[in-house]
Amino acid sequence: MKKVILIKNGELVLKGLNRSTFEDMLIKNMRRRLSPLGTFGFTKAQSTIIAEPQDEEIDFDEAVERIKRVFGIVAFSVAGVTEKDLEKIKEAVMDFLGDDLRSVKTFKVNAKRSDKKFQYKSPEICREVGGYILSKIPSLKVDVHNPELTVTVEVRDKHVFVHGNQIKGAGGMPVGSSGRAALLLSGGIDSPVAGYMMAKRGLVLTAIHFAAPPYTSPRAELKVKKLASLVARYSGRINFAVVPFTEIQEHIKDNCPEELFTIIMRRLMMKVALRIAEQDKCQALITGESLGQVASQTIGAIACTDAVSTMPVFRPCIGMDKEEIISIARKIDTFETSLEPYEDCCTVFTPKHPRTRPTLSLIEEAEAKVDFEAMIQKAVSETRFCSVDGE
């Protein structure tokens, strides 16, 4: 039986006259994500996007896994296609869903008759199809309130689609619909989660990683690149930038008060990131900070860091505790990689007693004792770029 994927696109239905633009972007993202499996055709019809394989040997299980990770989809179903004939609909339900029906104890039939010219009304379809299922599997029971399996029959203009329970999608907005932002990506737990959450709101990501050899190893960079690839399974391709940061960190260590190391480092990271973000046409920065989690994430420290930014800084984890962040990290499979014991430059020269309530004037006074501008320019010019795709 011919199979298609029926896609429900969630909050895009609220976009009014702009809805078609968002749907086209969603289709573009799905086409790109499914292209390694073969060619799909896409049709917009009655609040649904229909993805139809053009090749006979499409791996539908893998297609389902990929669709699960496309932002902008609230739910979807793998459906069988049949003719607009009640007897053939009955047969199609058993052919397509027979194994699923035999594996449950309760079911119900839900009919949607978009084509009002079809001779049977929705209640009649439900009654006829439900009776046919019971005649084939007498052990089943009907439960209209909480069934294990809902058999859906959708009568549309040209075909009838039959499918079982809907599969939950990733939600959010299509990547690319909200612009582009630069993610400051470390090897920790929080920043990959922050990137995932902002990609879910439609942002294309550029990932900026700061490396400090010999204090950080090549394995640390590979670890962060792997984290970027795991996020890219949801966000799509990520432009990955590696910034050489050793010289700047050594000058901070040699010339600035120890208690201010971390905040000055973060301010200089922000300055470098801003220039790379501008080059890559980004409109915002993203960090994984959570309020009060560490000394550099107090209100005062964040204010001192933000003072150098000319772009909005998005912090989607700011009001979350660690367990909430870890829960998302597990969901997107970044948690175990984040735990790998390869430190990034954020842990280099960590002060024993960092200042938790810094003032901007104090930070600027300490920073002014060193001419960092030439080092910032050098770090930007020597930044290495590559593209990272989802695994």
mmCIF file of C-alpha atoms in Angstrom, residues 10-384:
data_model
loop_
_atom_site.group_PDB
_atom_site.id
_atom_site.type_symbol
_atom_site.label_atom_id
_atom_site.label_comp_id
_atom_site.label_asym_id
_atom_site.label_seq_id
_atom_site.Cartn_x
_atom_site.Cartn_y
_atom_site.Cartn_z
ATOM 1 C CA GLY A 10 1.166 23.681 14.974
ATOM 2 C CA GLU A 11 1.432 27.408 15.639
ATOM 3 C CA LEU A 12 2.015 28.226 11.968
ATOM 4 C CA VAL A 13 -1.765 28.232 11.576
ATOM 5 C CA LEU A 14 -1.745 31.495 13.551
ATOM 6 C CA LYS A 15 0.419 33.327 11.031
ATOM 7 C CA GLY A 16 -2.469 34.696 8.977
ATOM 8 C CA LEU A 17 -1.485 36.060 5.583
ATOM 9 C CA ASN A 18 2.168 35.095 6.202
ATOM 10 C CA ARG A 19 1.336 31.464 6.858
ATOM 11 C CA SER A 20 2.298 30.266 3.392
ATOM 12 C CA THR A 21 5.799 31.736 3.764
ATOM 13 C CA PHE A 22 6.375 29.808 7.001
ATOM 14 C CA GLU A 23 4.980 26.606 5.484
ATOM 15 C CA ASP A 24 7.288 26.935 2.488
ATOM 16 C CA MET A 25 10.235 27.293 4.855
ATOM 17 C CA LEU A 26 9.120 24.204 6.770
ATOM 18 C CA ILE A 27 8.854 22.228 3.526
ATOM 19 C CA LYS A 28 12.348 23.377 2.517
ATOM 20 C CA ASN A 29 13.732 22.159 5.857
ATOM 21 C CA MET A 30 11.939 18.810 5.572
ATOM 22 C CA ARG A 31 13.130 18.321 2.013
ATOM 23 C CA ARG A 32 16.722 18.942 3.086
ATOM 24 C CA ARG A 33 16.444 16.643 6.094
ATOM 25 C CA LEU A 34 14.878 13.787 4.091
ATOM 26 C CA SER A 35 17.029 14.131 0.972
ATOM 27 C CA PRO A 36 19.622 11.499 2.024
ATOM 28 C CA LEU A 37 16.788 8.936 2.042
ATOM 29 C CA GLY A 38 15.435 9.768 -1.397
ATOM 30 C CA THR A 39 13.084 12.234 -3.059
ATOM 31 C CA PHE A 40 9.839 13.403 -1.459
ATOM 32 C CA GLY A 41 7.083 15.518 -2.980
ATOM 33 C CA PHE A 42 5.215 17.956 -0.727
ATOM 34 C CA THR A 43 1.631 19.192 -1.003
ATOM 35 C CA LYS A 44 -0.172 21.718 1.188
ATOM 36 C CA ALA A 45 -3.807 20.774 1.720
ATOM 37 C CA GLN A 46 -6.411 21.596 4.370
ATOM 38 C CA SER A 47 -4.110 22.530 7.289
ATOM 39 C CA THR A 48 -1.867 19.564 6.516
ATOM 40 C CA ILE A 49 1.363 19.137 4.602
ATOM 41 C CA ILE A 50 1.509 15.800 2.783
ATOM 42 C CA ALA A 51 4.987 14.328 2.230
ATOM 43 C CA GLU A 52 4.880 11.702 -0.496
ATOM 44 C CA PRO A 53 7.914 9.533 -1.381
ATOM 45 C CA GLN A 54 8.864 9.527 -5.034
ATOM 46 C CA ASP A 55 11.105 6.481 -4.662
ATOM 47 C CA GLU A 56 9.835 2.991 -3.861
ATOM 48 C CA GLU A 57 12.626 2.013 -1.477
ATOM 49 C CA ILE A 58 12.296 4.847 1.049
ATOM 50 C CA ASP A 59 13.247 3.833 4.608
ATOM 51 C CA PHE A 60 10.099 5.032 6.391
ATOM 52 C CA ASP A 61 11.427 4.243 9.862
ATOM 53 C CA GLU A 62 14.385 6.554 9.284
ATOM 54 C CA ALA A 63 12.122 9.147 7.668
ATOM 55 C CA VAL A 64 9.994 9.147 10.824
ATOM 56 C CA GLU A 65 13.070 9.667 13.029
ATOM 57 C CA ARG A 66 14.201 12.595 10.900
ATOM 58 C CA ILE A 67 10.765 14.219 10.800
ATOM 59 C CA LYS A 68 10.611 14.001 14.612
ATOM 60 C CA ARG A 69 13.525 16.432 14.758
ATOM 61 C CA VAL A 70 12.234 19.067 12.330
ATOM 62 C CA PHE A 71 11.133 22.207 14.151
ATOM 63 C CA GLY A 72 7.751 23.604 13.131
ATOM 64 C CA ILE A 73 5.899 20.271 13.283
ATOM 65 C CA VAL A 74 3.560 19.684 16.212
ATOM 66 C CA ALA A 75 2.494 16.153 15.179
ATOM 67 C CA PHE A 76 2.514 13.821 12.179
ATOM 68 C CA SER A 77 1.255 10.438 11.033
ATOM 69 C CA VAL A 78 2.403 7.759 8.635
ATOM 70 C CA ALA A 79 -0.720 7.026 6.606
ATOM 71 C CA GLY A 80 -1.840 4.499 4.046
ATOM 72 C CA VAL A 81 -3.538 5.775 0.902
ATOM 73 C CA THR A 82 -6.662 4.169 -0.521
ATOM 74 C CA GLU A 83 -9.612 4.892 -2.798
ATOM 75 C CA LYS A 84 -12.829 6.673 -1.840
ATOM 76 C CA ASP A 85 -14.821 3.496 -1.494
ATOM 77 C CA LEU A 86 -16.093 2.257 1.867
ATOM 78 C CA GLU A 87 -15.241 -1.417 1.292
ATOM 79 C CA LYS A 88 -11.721 -0.535 0.196
ATOM 80 C CA ILE A 89 -11.363 1.761 3.200
ATOM 81 C CA LYS A 90 -12.215 -1.156 5.498
ATOM 82 C CA GLU A 91 -9.698 -3.407 3.794
ATOM 83 C CA ALA A 92 -7.059 -0.669 3.879
ATOM 84 C CA VAL A 93 -7.508 -0.199 7.625
ATOM 85 C CA MET A 94 -6.875 -3.880 8.278
ATOM 86 C CA ASP A 95 -4.011 -4.085 5.790
ATOM 87 C CA PHE A 96 -2.300 -0.996 7.167
ATOM 88 C CA LEU A 97 -3.119 -1.191 10.878
ATOM 89 C CA GLY A 98 -3.908 -4.864 11.433
ATOM 90 C CA ASP A 99 -0.708 -5.613 13.359
ATOM 91 C CA ASP A 100 -1.168 -2.528 15.544
ATOM 92 C CA LEU A 101 -4.780 -3.450 16.263
ATOM 93 C CA ARG A 102 -3.816 -6.978 17.270
ATOM 94 C CA SER A 103 -1.274 -5.613 19.755
ATOM 95 C CA VAL A 104 -3.802 -3.538 21.764
ATOM 96 C CA LYS A 105 -6.934 -4.217 23.771
ATOM 97 C CA THR A 106 -8.975 -1.071 23.069
ATOM 98 C CA PHE A 107 -9.523 1.170 20.063
ATOM 99 C CA LYS A 108 -11.829 3.707 18.525
ATOM 100 C CA VAL A 109 -12.405 5.005 14.998
ATOM 101 C CA ASN A 110 -12.217 8.693 14.196
ATOM 102 C CA ALA A 111 -13.444 9.883 10.774
ATOM 103 C CA LYS A 112 -12.759 13.238 9.115
ATOM 104 C CA ARG A 113 -14.800 13.883 5.968
ATOM 105 C CA SER A 114 -13.267 16.924 4.267
ATOM 106 C CA ASP A 115 -14.951 15.938 1.010
ATOM 107 C CA LYS A 116 -18.630 16.503 1.814
ATOM 108 C CA LYS A 117 -19.609 14.826 -1.458
ATOM 109 C CA PHE A 118 -18.546 11.454 -0.100
ATOM 110 C CA GLN A 119 -21.760 9.512 0.406
ATOM 111 C CA TYR A 120 -21.074 8.386 3.978
ATOM 112 C CA LYS A 121 -21.016 10.850 6.851
ATOM 113 C CA SER A 122 -18.383 10.693 9.584
ATOM 114 C CA PRO A 123 -20.515 8.759 12.144
ATOM 115 C CA GLU A 124 -21.425 6.209 9.472
ATOM 116 C CA ILE A 125 -17.777 5.738 8.529
ATOM 117 C CA CYS A 126 -16.859 5.223 12.177
ATOM 118 C CA ARG A 127 -19.653 2.690 12.669
ATOM 119 C CA GLU A 128 -18.908 0.710 9.500
ATOM 120 C CA VAL A 129 -15.131 0.641 9.944
ATOM 121 C CA GLY A 130 -15.381 -0.120 13.678
ATOM 122 C CA GLY A 131 -17.766 -3.005 13.023
ATOM 123 C CA TYR A 132 -15.472 -4.407 10.367
ATOM 124 C CA ILE A 133 -12.473 -4.278 12.732
ATOM 125 C CA LEU A 134 -14.445 -6.096 15.455
ATOM 126 C CA SER A 135 -15.517 -8.770 12.990
ATOM 127 C CA LYS A 136 -11.847 -9.441 12.221
ATOM 128 C CA ILE A 137 -10.516 -9.117 15.778
ATOM 129 C CA PRO A 138 -13.371 -10.036 18.186
ATOM 130 C CA SER A 139 -11.148 -9.713 21.255
ATOM 131 C CA LEU A 140 -10.921 -5.947 20.791
ATOM 132 C CA LYS A 141 -13.092 -3.528 22.750
ATOM 133 C CA VAL A 142 -14.216 -0.042 21.799
ATOM 134 C CA ASP A 143 -13.167 2.746 24.183
ATOM 135 C CA VAL A 144 -14.153 6.184 22.906
ATOM 136 C CA HIS A 145 -12.594 8.033 25.868
ATOM 137 C CA ASN A 146 -9.134 6.542 26.349
ATOM 138 C CA PRO A 147 -8.326 4.019 23.608
ATOM 139 C CA GLU A 148 -4.885 2.493 23.191
ATOM 140 C CA LEU A 149 -5.165 3.022 19.445
ATOM 141 C CA THR A 150 -7.183 5.564 17.509
ATOM 142 C CA VAL A 151 -7.869 4.558 13.917
ATOM 143 C CA THR A 152 -8.297 7.703 11.843
ATOM 144 C CA VAL A 153 -9.949 7.774 8.429
ATOM 145 C CA GLU A 154 -9.486 11.054 6.531
ATOM 146 C CA VAL A 155 -11.638 11.440 3.421
ATOM 147 C CA ARG A 156 -10.061 14.137 1.267
ATOM 148 C CA ASP A 157 -10.617 15.477 -2.235
ATOM 149 C CA LYS A 158 -8.699 12.816 -4.148
ATOM 150 C CA HIS A 159 -7.840 10.058 -1.700
ATOM 151 C CA VAL A 160 -8.598 8.546 1.681
ATOM 152 C CA PHE A 161 -5.837 8.371 4.272
ATOM 153 C CA VAL A 162 -5.892 5.836 7.104
ATOM 154 C CA HIS A 163 -3.520 5.992 10.043
ATOM 155 C CA GLY A 164 -3.069 5.186 13.722
ATOM 156 C CA ASN A 165 -2.002 7.379 16.620
ATOM 157 C CA GLN A 166 -0.236 10.604 15.794
ATOM 158 C CA ILE A 167 3.475 10.929 16.501
ATOM 159 C CA LYS A 168 4.577 13.946 18.491
ATOM 160 C CA GLY A 169 6.741 16.417 16.581
ATOM 161 C CA ALA A 170 9.482 18.762 17.776
ATOM 162 C CA GLY A 171 7.163 21.788 17.844
ATOM 163 C CA GLY A 172 8.441 25.344 17.581
ATOM 164 C CA MET A 173 9.043 27.355 14.426
ATOM 165 C CA PRO A 174 10.804 26.390 11.181
ATOM 166 C CA VAL A 175 14.534 27.024 11.397
ATOM 167 C CA GLY A 176 15.307 30.152 9.390
ATOM 168 C CA SER A 177 12.001 31.871 10.072
ATOM 169 C CA SER A 178 13.416 34.046 12.883
ATOM 170 C CA GLY A 179 16.842 34.956 11.498
ATOM 171 C CA ARG A 180 20.354 33.910 12.488
ATOM 172 C CA ALA A 181 22.181 33.949 15.836
ATOM 173 C CA ALA A 182 25.619 32.995 17.145
ATOM 174 C CA LEU A 183 25.805 30.407 19.932
ATOM 175 C CA LEU A 184 28.772 30.562 22.324
ATOM 176 C CA LEU A 185 29.276 26.802 22.515
ATOM 177 C CA SER A 186 31.391 25.263 25.263
ATOM 178 C CA GLY A 187 31.832 21.618 26.165
ATOM 179 C CA GLY A 188 29.377 21.852 29.045
ATOM 180 C CA ILE A 189 25.774 20.799 29.465
ATOM 181 C CA ASP A 190 24.043 24.173 29.186
ATOM 182 C CA SER A 191 25.124 25.791 25.914
ATOM 183 C CA PRO A 192 24.043 22.915 23.590
ATOM 184 C CA VAL A 193 20.629 23.044 25.284
ATOM 185 C CA ALA A 194 20.501 26.821 24.742
ATOM 186 C CA GLY A 195 21.283 26.351 21.043
ATOM 187 C CA TYR A 196 18.590 23.700 20.685
ATOM 188 C CA MET A 197 16.000 25.896 22.389
ATOM 189 C CA MET A 198 16.685 28.937 20.212
ATOM 190 C CA ALA A 199 16.781 26.865 17.014
ATOM 191 C CA LYS A 200 13.337 25.669 18.084
ATOM 192 C CA ARG A 201 12.214 29.298 17.880
ATOM 193 C CA GLY A 202 13.350 29.479 14.259
ATOM 194 C CA LEU A 203 16.970 30.661 14.467
ATOM 195 C CA VAL A 204 19.741 29.450 12.172
ATOM 196 C CA LEU A 205 22.812 28.812 14.334
ATOM 197 C CA THR A 206 26.445 29.756 14.030
ATOM 198 C CA ALA A 207 28.428 28.051 16.816
ATOM 199 C CA ILE A 208 31.492 29.834 18.235
ATOM 200 C CA HIS A 209 33.925 27.790 20.301
ATOM 201 C CA PHE A 210 36.950 29.218 22.104
ATOM 202 C CA ALA A 211 40.027 26.987 22.171
ATOM 203 C CA ALA A 212 43.138 27.599 24.273
ATOM 204 C CA PRO A 213 45.910 25.174 23.313
ATOM 205 C CA PRO A 214 48.038 23.870 24.957
ATOM 206 C CA TYR A 215 45.747 24.304 27.972
ATOM 207 C CA THR A 216 42.944 22.617 26.054
ATOM 208 C CA SER A 217 43.450 19.521 23.925
ATOM 209 C CA PRO A 218 42.358 18.654 20.372
ATOM 210 C CA ARG A 219 39.975 16.159 21.999
ATOM 211 C CA ALA A 220 38.171 19.036 23.689
ATOM 212 C CA GLU A 221 37.584 20.677 20.321
ATOM 213 C CA LEU A 222 36.365 17.388 18.826
ATOM 214 C CA LYS A 223 34.005 16.988 21.764
ATOM 215 C CA VAL A 224 32.450 20.405 21.142
ATOM 216 C CA LYS A 225 32.221 19.718 17.427
ATOM 217 C CA LYS A 226 30.346 16.513 18.263
ATOM 218 C CA LEU A 227 27.962 18.512 20.466
ATOM 219 C CA ALA A 228 27.373 20.884 17.545
ATOM 220 C CA SER A 229 26.559 17.909 15.303
ATOM 221 C CA LEU A 230 24.031 16.603 17.847
ATOM 222 C CA VAL A 231 22.311 19.997 17.987
ATOM 223 C CA ALA A 232 22.454 20.142 14.170
ATOM 224 C CA ARG A 233 20.170 17.079 14.008
ATOM 225 C CA TYR A 234 17.451 19.533 15.053
ATOM 226 C CA SER A 235 18.739 22.880 13.814
ATOM 227 C CA GLY A 236 20.121 21.797 10.477
ATOM 228 C CA ARG A 237 23.622 22.688 9.295
ATOM 229 C CA ILE A 238 25.672 24.814 11.712
ATOM 230 C CA ASN A 239 28.535 27.099 10.737
ATOM 231 C CA PHE A 240 31.171 26.106 13.324
ATOM 232 C CA ALA A 241 33.876 28.622 14.296
ATOM 233 C CA VAL A 242 36.921 27.832 16.459
ATOM 234 C CA VAL A 243 38.584 30.902 17.982
ATOM 235 C CA PRO A 244 42.235 30.763 19.150
ATOM 236 C CA PHE A 245 41.961 32.287 22.621
ATOM 237 C CA THR A 246 45.237 31.359 24.355
ATOM 238 C CA GLU A 247 46.986 34.692 23.971
ATOM 239 C CA ILE A 248 44.041 36.648 25.353
ATOM 240 C CA GLN A 249 43.656 34.325 28.346
ATOM 241 C CA GLU A 250 47.348 34.499 29.184
ATOM 242 C CA HIS A 251 47.243 38.308 29.125
ATOM 243 C CA ILE A 252 44.206 38.266 31.427
ATOM 244 C CA LYS A 253 46.101 35.989 33.838
ATOM 245 C CA ASP A 254 49.253 38.108 33.811
ATOM 246 C CA ASN A 255 47.663 41.554 33.999
ATOM 247 C CA CYS A 256 44.234 41.419 35.662
ATOM 248 C CA PRO A 257 43.125 40.784 39.262
ATOM 249 C CA GLU A 258 42.518 37.077 39.793
ATOM 250 C CA GLU A 259 39.045 37.558 41.237
ATOM 251 C CA LEU A 260 37.987 39.225 37.964
ATOM 252 C CA PHE A 261 39.517 36.683 35.558
ATOM 253 C CA THR A 262 36.269 34.979 34.598
ATOM 254 C CA ILE A 263 34.181 38.106 33.997
ATOM 255 C CA ILE A 264 36.895 39.810 31.950
ATOM 256 C CA MET A 265 37.348 36.593 29.969
ATOM 257 C CA ARG A 266 33.619 36.436 29.230
ATOM 258 C CA ARG A 267 33.544 40.084 28.166
ATOM 259 C CA LEU A 268 36.403 39.479 25.742
ATOM 260 C CA MET A 269 34.721 36.333 24.446
ATOM 261 C CA MET A 270 31.633 38.443 23.844
ATOM 262 C CA LYS A 271 33.658 41.058 21.935
ATOM 263 C CA VAL A 272 35.207 38.403 19.709
ATOM 264 C CA ALA A 273 31.853 36.654 19.219
ATOM 265 C CA LEU A 274 30.191 39.925 18.215
ATOM 266 C CA ARG A 275 32.641 40.444 15.360
ATOM 267 C CA ILE A 276 32.313 36.878 14.123
ATOM 268 C CA ALA A 277 28.530 37.127 14.431
ATOM 269 C CA GLU A 278 28.484 40.306 12.363
ATOM 270 C CA GLN A 279 30.618 38.646 9.678
ATOM 271 C CA ASP A 280 28.140 35.764 9.551
ATOM 272 C CA LYS A 281 25.140 38.113 9.389
ATOM 273 C CA CYS A 282 23.866 37.106 12.830
ATOM 274 C CA GLN A 283 21.444 39.357 14.666
ATOM 275 C CA ALA A 284 21.873 38.040 18.216
ATOM 276 C CA LEU A 285 24.111 36.014 20.532
ATOM 277 C CA ILE A 286 23.051 32.944 22.527
ATOM 278 C CA THR A 287 24.593 31.719 25.780
ATOM 279 C CA GLY A 288 23.748 28.889 28.160
ATOM 280 C CA GLU A 289 23.791 30.921 31.363
ATOM 281 C CA SER A 290 21.415 30.107 34.217
ATOM 282 C CA LEU A 291 20.942 32.801 36.843
ATOM 283 C CA GLY A 292 23.042 32.179 39.943
ATOM 284 C CA GLN A 293 24.436 28.844 38.780
ATOM 285 C CA VAL A 294 28.070 30.000 39.097
ATOM 286 C CA ALA A 295 29.823 33.225 40.100
ATOM 287 C CA SER A 296 29.907 34.569 36.549
ATOM 288 C CA GLN A 297 26.132 34.131 36.220
ATOM 289 C CA THR A 298 24.931 36.476 38.956
ATOM 290 C CA ILE A 299 22.924 39.535 37.943
ATOM 291 C CA GLY A 300 25.944 41.785 38.450
ATOM 292 C CA ALA A 301 28.261 39.557 36.419
ATOM 293 C CA ILE A 302 25.756 39.203 33.590
ATOM 294 C CA ALA A 303 25.267 42.982 33.511
ATOM 295 C CA CYS A 304 29.024 43.494 33.215
ATOM 296 C CA THR A 305 29.210 40.975 30.393
ATOM 297 C CA ASP A 306 26.243 42.420 28.504
ATOM 298 C CA ALA A 307 27.713 45.917 28.677
ATOM 299 C CA VAL A 308 30.030 45.092 25.753
ATOM 300 C CA SER A 309 27.300 43.652 23.505
ATOM 301 C CA THR A 310 25.719 45.617 20.696
ATOM 302 C CA MET A 311 23.376 42.709 19.918
ATOM 303 C CA PRO A 312 20.586 41.104 21.923
ATOM 304 C CA VAL A 313 21.876 38.226 24.070
ATOM 305 C CA PHE A 314 19.421 35.347 24.353
ATOM 306 C CA ARG A 315 19.669 33.139 27.458
ATOM 307 C CA PRO A 316 16.914 30.517 27.176
ATOM 308 C CA CYS A 317 18.216 28.609 30.247
ATOM 309 C CA ILE A 318 18.278 31.671 32.501
ATOM 310 C CA GLY A 319 15.329 30.653 34.694
ATOM 311 C CA MET A 320 15.975 26.900 34.697
ATOM 312 C CA ASP A 321 17.640 24.814 37.382
ATOM 313 C CA LYS A 322 20.280 22.234 36.531
ATOM 314 C CA GLU A 323 17.903 19.283 36.570
ATOM 315 C CA GLU A 324 15.635 20.980 34.036
ATOM 316 C CA ILE A 325 18.596 21.675 31.754
ATOM 317 C CA ILE A 326 19.871 18.107 32.139
ATOM 318 C CA SER A 327 16.428 16.767 31.250
ATOM 319 C CA ILE A 328 16.546 18.567 27.894
ATOM 320 C CA ALA A 329 20.186 17.542 27.356
ATOM 321 C CA ARG A 330 19.173 13.896 27.785
ATOM 322 C CA LYS A 331 16.260 14.376 25.398
ATOM 323 C CA ILE A 332 18.515 15.706 22.626
ATOM 324 C CA ASP A 333 21.329 13.218 23.411
ATOM 325 C CA THR A 334 23.988 15.808 24.298
ATOM 326 C CA PHE A 335 24.248 14.964 28.008
ATOM 327 C CA GLU A 336 26.672 12.027 27.810
ATOM 328 C CA THR A 337 28.954 13.861 25.385
ATOM 329 C CA SER A 338 28.982 16.923 27.645
ATOM 330 C CA LEU A 339 30.234 14.715 30.493
ATOM 331 C CA GLU A 340 33.310 13.565 28.552
ATOM 332 C CA PRO A 341 36.412 14.658 30.517
ATOM 333 C CA TYR A 342 37.914 17.078 28.013
ATOM 334 C CA GLU A 343 37.964 20.584 29.465
ATOM 335 C CA ASP A 344 37.370 23.728 27.422
ATOM 336 C CA CYS A 345 38.963 27.124 27.949
ATOM 337 C CA CYS A 346 36.232 28.288 30.349
ATOM 338 C CA THR A 347 37.952 26.202 33.041
ATOM 339 C CA VAL A 348 41.453 27.569 32.365
ATOM 340 C CA PHE A 349 42.832 29.922 35.054
ATOM 341 C CA THR A 350 39.635 29.717 37.108
ATOM 342 C CA PRO A 351 40.004 31.991 40.162
ATOM 343 C CA LYS A 352 39.745 30.444 43.619
ATOM 344 C CA HIS A 353 37.507 33.238 44.865
ATOM 345 C CA PRO A 354 35.700 34.901 41.930
ATOM 346 C CA ARG A 355 33.869 38.144 42.623
ATOM 347 C CA THR A 356 30.105 37.566 42.574
ATOM 348 C CA ARG A 357 29.056 41.219 42.789
ATOM 349 C CA PRO A 358 31.331 43.060 40.403
ATOM 350 C CA THR A 359 30.759 46.645 39.332
ATOM 351 C CA LEU A 360 31.166 47.732 35.741
ATOM 352 C CA SER A 361 33.577 50.534 36.632
ATOM 353 C CA LEU A 362 35.860 48.084 38.462
ATOM 354 C CA ILE A 363 35.851 45.688 35.508
ATOM 355 C CA GLU A 364 36.490 48.405 32.938
ATOM 356 C CA GLU A 365 39.337 49.833 35.039
ATOM 357 C CA ALA A 366 41.061 46.441 35.218
ATOM 358 C CA GLU A 367 40.469 45.738 31.539
ATOM 359 C CA ALA A 368 41.861 49.126 30.453
ATOM 360 C CA LYS A 369 45.321 48.266 31.784
ATOM 361 C CA VAL A 370 45.833 45.936 28.815
ATOM 362 C CA ASP A 371 45.424 46.801 25.137
ATOM 363 C CA PHE A 372 43.305 43.828 24.087
ATOM 364 C CA GLU A 373 42.171 45.290 20.743
ATOM 365 C CA ALA A 374 45.041 43.914 18.655
ATOM 366 C CA MET A 375 44.600 40.491 20.255
ATOM 367 C CA ILE A 376 40.864 40.550 19.557
ATOM 368 C CA GLN A 377 41.488 41.385 15.900
ATOM 369 C CA LYS A 378 44.086 38.619 15.650
ATOM 370 C CA ALA A 379 41.765 36.069 17.247
ATOM 371 C CA VAL A 380 38.985 36.964 14.800
ATOM 372 C CA SER A 381 41.299 36.839 11.782
ATOM 373 C CA GLU A 382 42.720 33.445 12.794
ATOM 374 C CA THR A 383 39.351 31.853 13.532
ATOM 375 C CA ARG A 384 38.800 28.565 11.700
#
